[in-house]
Coordinates of C-alpha atoms and ligand atoms in Angstrom, one line a residue:
M1 CA 4.4 69.2 -0.4
N2 CA 3.4 65.6 0.5
P3 CA -0.2 65.1 1.8
P4 CA -0.3 64.6 5.5
E5 CA 0.1 60.9 6.5
V6 CA -2.8 58.6 6.8
F7 CA -2.9 56.4 10.0
T8 CA -4.6 53.1 10.5
L9 CA -5.9 51.1 13.5
A10 CA -2.6 49.3 13.6
D11 CA -0.8 52.6 14.1
L12 CA -3.3 53.6 16.9
E13 CA -2.5 50.3 19.0
S14 CA 1.1 51.7 19.5
W15 CA 0.2 55.5 19.5
Q16 CA 2.5 57.6 21.6
A17 CA 0.7 61.0 22.1
T18 CA 3.1 64.1 22.1
G19 CA 0.2 66.3 22.9
P20 CA -3.6 66.6 22.8
C21 CA -4.8 64.7 19.7
L22 CA -7.7 65.1 17.4
A23 CA -8.7 63.0 14.3
V24 CA -10.9 62.5 11.4
L25 CA -12.1 58.9 10.7
G26 CA -13.3 57.8 7.4
H27 CA -12.9 55.4 4.4
P28 CA -11.7 56.6 2.1
I29 CA -10.0 59.5 3.9
A30 CA -6.7 60.2 2.0
H31 CA -8.0 63.4 0.3
S32 CA -9.5 64.9 3.6
L33 CA -8.8 68.6 3.9
S34 CA -9.8 68.5 7.7
P35 CA -6.1 68.4 9.0
A36 CA -5.2 71.5 7.0
M37 CA -8.2 73.6 8.2
H38 CA -8.0 72.5 11.8
H39 CA -4.2 73.2 12.1
A40 CA -4.8 76.6 10.6
A41 CA -7.4 77.3 13.2
L42 CA -5.3 75.9 16.1
A43 CA -2.3 78.1 15.0
L44 CA -4.7 81.2 15.4
L45 CA -5.8 80.0 18.9
A46 CA -2.2 79.4 19.8
A47 CA -1.2 83.0 19.0
D48 CA -3.4 83.9 22.1
E49 CA -2.9 80.7 24.1
P50 CA 0.3 78.9 23.4
G51 CA -1.0 75.6 24.9
F52 CA -3.1 75.1 21.6
G53 CA 0.4 75.0 19.8
S54 CA 0.8 71.4 20.9
W55 CA -2.6 70.2 19.6
R56 CA -2.5 68.0 16.6
Y57 CA -5.2 66.7 14.1
F58 CA -4.6 63.4 12.3
K59 CA -6.5 61.3 9.6
F60 CA -7.2 57.7 10.1
D61 CA -8.4 55.2 7.6
V62 CA -11.2 53.3 9.3
P63 CA -13.4 51.0 7.4
A64 CA -17.0 50.8 8.6
E65 CA -16.6 47.2 9.9
T66 CA -13.7 48.3 12.4
L67 CA -15.5 51.5 13.8
A68 CA -16.9 49.7 16.8
Q69 CA -13.5 48.3 17.7
A70 CA -11.6 51.6 16.9
L71 CA -13.6 54.1 19.2
P72 CA -12.7 52.5 22.6
V73 CA -9.1 52.5 21.4
F74 CA -9.1 56.3 20.5
H75 CA -10.8 56.8 23.9
A76 CA -8.1 54.7 25.7
K77 CA -5.3 56.5 23.8
G78 CA -6.6 59.9 25.2
F79 CA -8.0 61.5 21.8
L80 CA -9.9 64.6 22.9
G81 CA -12.2 64.7 19.8
L82 CA -12.9 62.9 16.5
N83 CA -14.7 64.0 13.3
L84 CA -16.5 61.2 11.4
T85 CA -17.2 61.1 7.7
I86 CA -18.3 58.6 5.2
P87 CA -19.3 55.9 6.1
H88 CA -19.4 56.4 9.8
K89 CA -22.0 59.2 10.7
V90 CA -25.1 57.0 11.2
L91 CA -23.3 53.9 12.5
A92 CA -21.5 55.8 15.3
V93 CA -24.8 56.8 16.8
G94 CA -25.3 53.4 18.4
L95 CA -21.7 53.1 19.5
I96 CA -21.2 56.1 21.7
E97 CA -21.8 57.1 25.3
R98 CA -24.2 59.9 24.7
V99 CA -25.9 61.6 21.7
D100 CA -26.7 65.4 21.9
P101 CA -30.5 65.8 21.5
A102 CA -30.1 68.0 18.4
A103 CA -27.9 65.4 16.8
A104 CA -30.4 62.6 17.7
E105 CA -33.0 64.4 15.6
T106 CA -30.7 64.0 12.5
G107 CA -29.9 60.4 13.3
A108 CA -26.2 61.0 12.6
V109 CA -23.1 62.4 14.3
N110 CA -20.0 63.9 12.7
T111 CA -18.2 65.2 15.8
L112 CA -17.3 63.2 19.0
R113 CA -16.1 64.9 22.1
R114 CA -14.3 63.1 24.9
T115 CA -15.9 62.5 28.3
P116 CA -14.5 60.4 31.1
A117 CA -16.9 57.6 30.3
G118 CA -16.6 57.6 26.4
F119 CA -17.5 59.9 23.5
E120 CA -20.5 62.1 23.3
G121 CA -21.8 62.8 19.7
F122 CA -22.8 66.0 17.9
N123 CA -23.9 66.9 14.5
T124 CA -22.2 70.1 13.2
D125 CA -23.3 69.7 9.5
S126 CA -26.6 71.2 10.4
H127 CA -24.8 74.4 11.7
G128 CA -22.4 74.2 8.7
I129 CA -25.2 74.3 6.0
T130 CA -27.2 77.0 8.0
R131 CA -24.1 79.4 8.1
A132 CA -22.9 78.4 4.6
V133 CA -26.2 79.5 3.1
A134 CA -26.1 82.7 5.0
D135 CA -22.5 83.4 3.9
A136 CA -23.2 82.6 0.3
F137 CA -26.6 84.3 -0.3
G138 CA -27.2 86.5 2.8
L139 CA -30.2 84.2 3.3
S140 CA -31.7 82.8 6.4
L141 CA -33.3 79.4 6.4
R142 CA -36.1 80.9 8.5
G143 CA -39.1 81.4 6.2
A144 CA -37.3 80.0 3.1
D145 CA -38.7 77.7 0.5
V146 CA -36.2 75.0 0.1
I147 CA -35.8 72.3 -2.5
L148 CA -33.4 69.8 -1.0
L149 CA -31.9 67.0 -3.2
G150 CA -30.7 63.8 -1.5
A151 CA -31.8 61.4 1.3
G152 CA -28.5 60.4 2.7
G153 CA -26.7 61.6 5.8
A154 CA -26.0 65.1 4.5
A155 CA -29.4 65.6 3.3
R156 CA -30.8 64.6 6.7
A157 CA -28.7 67.1 8.5
A158 CA -29.8 69.8 6.1
A159 CA -33.4 68.8 6.4
V160 CA -33.3 69.0 10.2
A161 CA -31.5 72.5 10.0
C162 CA -34.3 73.6 7.6
L163 CA -37.1 72.4 9.8
R164 CA -35.4 73.6 13.1
E165 CA -34.8 77.1 11.6
R166 CA -38.5 77.1 10.6
C167 CA -38.3 77.2 6.9
A168 CA -41.6 78.0 5.1
S169 CA -41.5 74.8 3.0
L170 CA -39.2 71.9 2.5
W171 CA -39.4 69.8 -0.7
I172 CA -37.0 66.8 -0.8
G173 CA -36.3 65.1 -4.1
N174 CA -34.3 61.9 -4.3
R175 CA -33.4 59.3 -7.1
S176 CA -34.6 56.3 -5.0
A177 CA -38.2 56.6 -3.9
G178 CA -37.7 54.1 -1.0
N179 CA -35.0 56.1 0.6
L180 CA -36.9 59.3 0.1
D181 CA -40.0 57.7 1.8
N182 CA -37.7 56.6 4.7
L183 CA -36.3 60.1 5.2
L184 CA -39.8 61.6 5.1
Q185 CA -41.0 59.3 7.7
T186 CA -38.1 60.1 10.0
L187 CA -38.6 63.8 9.5
R188 CA -42.3 63.8 10.2
P189 CA -42.0 64.4 14.0
A190 CA -39.5 67.2 13.5
A191 CA -41.8 68.8 10.9
A192 CA -44.8 68.4 13.3
S193 CA -42.9 70.0 16.3
H194 CA -41.2 72.9 14.2
G195 CA -43.9 73.6 11.6
G196 CA -43.4 74.1 7.9
E197 CA -44.6 72.1 4.9
L198 CA -42.6 68.9 4.2
R199 CA -43.1 67.3 0.7
G200 CA -41.4 64.7 -1.4
F201 CA -40.8 64.6 -5.3
A202 CA -39.1 62.7 -7.9
P203 CA -36.2 64.9 -9.3
A204 CA -36.5 63.3 -12.8
S205 CA -39.9 65.0 -13.2
P206 CA -40.2 68.1 -10.9
P207 CA -43.9 68.8 -10.1
D208 CA -45.6 72.1 -10.9
G209 CA -46.1 72.8 -7.2
L210 CA -42.4 73.3 -6.4
P211 CA -41.9 76.8 -5.0
R212 CA -40.7 79.8 -7.1
D213 CA -37.3 81.5 -6.3
A214 CA -36.5 78.6 -3.9
L215 CA -33.2 77.8 -2.3
V216 CA -31.9 74.6 -4.0
I217 CA -29.5 72.6 -1.8
N218 CA -27.7 69.6 -3.4
A219 CA -26.9 66.9 -0.8
T220 CA -26.5 64.1 -3.3
S221 CA -23.1 62.8 -4.5
A222 CA -24.1 63.4 -8.2
G223 CA -21.3 65.5 -9.5
L224 CA -18.6 64.0 -7.4
K225 CA -17.3 61.9 -10.2
P226 CA -16.4 62.9 -13.7
G227 CA -19.4 62.0 -16.1
D228 CA -22.0 62.3 -13.3
A229 CA -25.3 63.8 -14.5
S230 CA -26.8 66.9 -12.6
P231 CA -29.3 65.8 -9.8
I232 CA -31.9 68.1 -11.3
D233 CA -32.6 70.3 -14.5
L234 CA -32.6 73.8 -13.1
S235 CA -34.3 75.1 -16.2
R236 CA -37.4 73.2 -15.1
L237 CA -37.6 75.2 -11.8
R238 CA -39.8 78.4 -11.5
G239 CA -38.3 81.8 -10.9
R240 CA -34.7 82.4 -10.0
P241 CA -33.6 79.7 -7.6
R242 CA -30.2 80.1 -5.7
V243 CA -28.2 76.9 -5.8
Y244 CA -25.9 75.6 -3.0
D245 CA -24.1 72.4 -3.9
M246 CA -22.5 70.6 -0.9
I247 CA -19.9 69.1 -3.2
Y248 CA -16.6 71.1 -3.1
N249 CA -14.3 68.8 -5.1
P250 CA -14.7 69.3 -8.0
R251 CA -15.2 73.0 -7.5
E252 CA -17.7 73.1 -10.2
T253 CA -20.2 70.4 -10.7
P254 CA -22.8 70.0 -13.6
L255 CA -25.4 71.5 -11.3
L256 CA -23.1 74.6 -10.6
R257 CA -22.2 74.9 -14.3
Q258 CA -26.1 75.0 -15.3
A259 CA -26.7 77.5 -12.5
A260 CA -23.8 79.7 -14.0
A261 CA -25.2 79.3 -17.6
L262 CA -28.7 80.4 -16.3
G263 CA -27.2 83.4 -14.5
L264 CA -28.3 82.1 -11.1
E265 CA -26.6 82.8 -7.8
S266 CA -24.7 79.6 -6.6
A267 CA -21.9 78.4 -4.3
N268 CA -20.1 75.0 -3.7
G269 CA -19.7 73.3 -0.4
L270 CA -16.4 74.5 0.8
S271 CA -17.9 77.0 3.1
M272 CA -20.1 74.2 4.8
L273 CA -17.0 72.2 5.4
A274 CA -15.3 75.2 7.0
H275 CA -18.3 76.1 9.2
Q276 CA -18.9 72.4 10.4
G277 CA -15.3 72.2 11.2
A278 CA -15.2 75.5 13.1
R279 CA -18.2 74.4 15.2
A280 CA -16.5 71.1 16.0
L281 CA -13.3 72.9 17.1
E282 CA -15.4 75.1 19.3
L283 CA -16.9 71.9 20.9
W284 CA -13.4 70.6 21.6
T285 CA -11.6 73.7 22.6
G286 CA -14.6 75.8 24.3
R287 CA -13.1 78.8 22.3
N288 CA -14.5 80.8 19.5
V289 CA -13.1 79.7 16.2
D290 CA -12.5 81.8 13.1
A291 CA -14.3 79.8 10.3
S292 CA -12.9 82.2 7.6
A293 CA -9.3 81.2 8.4
M294 CA -10.5 77.5 8.0
L295 CA -12.1 78.3 4.7
D296 CA -8.9 79.9 3.4
A297 CA -6.9 76.9 4.5
C298 CA -9.3 74.5 2.8
A299 CA -9.0 76.6 -0.4
R300 CA -5.2 76.5 -0.3
A301 CA -5.1 72.8 0.5
L302 CA -7.6 72.1 -2.4
A303 CA -5.5 74.2 -4.8
K304 CA -2.5 72.0 -4.1
S305 CA -4.2 68.7 -4.3
Ligands
NDP1 P1 -24.8 59.3 1.3 O1 -24.1 58.3 0.6 O2 -25.5 59.1 2.6 O3 -26.1 59.8 0.3 C1 -25.9 59.9 -1.1 C2 -27.2 60.6 -1.7 O4 -26.8 60.9 -3.0 C3 -28.3 59.6 -1.9 O5 -29.4 60.4 -1.7 C4 -28.2 59.0 -3.2 O6 -29.5 58.7 -3.7 C5 -27.7 60.3 -3.9 N1 -27.0 59.9 -5.1 C6 -25.8 59.3 -5.3 N2 -25.4 59.2 -6.5 C7 -26.4 59.9 -7.2 C8 -26.7 60.1 -8.6 N3 -25.8 59.7 -9.6 N4 -27.6 60.7 -9.0 C9 -28.7 61.2 -8.1 N5 -28.6 61.0 -6.8 C10 -27.5 60.3 -6.4 O7 -23.8 60.6 1.3 P2 -23.8 61.8 2.2 O8 -25.3 62.3 2.4 O9 -23.1 61.6 3.4 O10 -23.1 63.0 1.3 C11 -23.7 63.4 0.2 C12 -22.9 64.5 -0.5 O11 -22.7 65.7 0.4 C13 -21.5 64.1 -0.9 O12 -21.2 64.6 -2.1 C14 -20.6 64.6 0.2 O13 -19.3 64.9 -0.2 C15 -21.4 65.9 0.6 N6 -21.1 66.5 1.8 C16 -20.5 67.7 2.0 C17 -20.3 68.3 3.2 C18 -19.6 69.6 3.3 O14 -19.3 70.0 4.4 N7 -19.6 70.4 2.3 C19 -20.7 67.6 4.5 C20 -21.3 66.3 4.2 C21 -21.5 65.8 3.0 P3 -30.1 57.3 -3.5 O15 -31.0 57.3 -2.3 O16 -31.0 57.2 -4.8 O17 -29.0 56.3 -3.5

């Protein structure tokens, strides 16, 4: 089967809607699994409410420098909702009508919902990681000791989820010290209001004080490309950490391979993708959405890609 078509801003100018439209915007975007998982969930909704049968979800290649120009056109063309992925999540915060307070805490939005005046922005990645960790390990972030790797947009959403859920401690490690310091500064108010210990460290030399039996969350891109090194050496951590890698393609990263070799519980990021998508669709439709159907659709689409 051919992958679903990728549209551009030029296509949008002449867009003729045949029904309610949703889309994911990113650059690059060709390999996004979002249309497959949203169409699977919409088909389930349509079984009970046939109106959802005419909803369609598209993917648009939108480079960062054209986002400001693109968003008003998506609004004018009647799009009900948009997902944003790399490189738009932080940039969009300053371009939309309203930002949900929980999303403002993360400084990033990945889901936009139409209002008459413009789009309002939400961050469903925080929900996605919270639910994914519960699914994978039967573990609540509440009271957990978390070692989070990365200081980009995904790490920011995960950090806010950990603090909001009142984790016991949050240790953030990142390759670049400057980006780590910026993230720690940004998170100080959330740490102060939610409680919990917030510390930074250099992943190349994990300090002795890192918690035992921690939940390790990889929110770096290390492992996406063949030949990438692991973002941390798991054998240097104490106890038996559980390892959640947000990367889902490839299904097994060097980090997950090492976790398996050490006999540690681990999971890749496919369930986070499904849960953040399910919450987005709930925001657009006002209905409960079956995340497991979205997860199955992602797995099928990935197997075909
Ligand atoms: P960003 O570009 O915002 O951040 C990238 C982060 O990865 C930075 O902290 C960067 O460190 C670090 N990094 C990049 N390359 C390496 C490397 N070779 N070694 C160590 N660290 C590295 O990306 P996002 O935060 O948006 O996404 C991060 C990852 O999370 C991606 O793989 C993405 O696919 C995944 N993701 C998965 C989701 C899901 O639903 N499963 C949802 C969102 C993201 P530095 O500061 O030093 O540059």
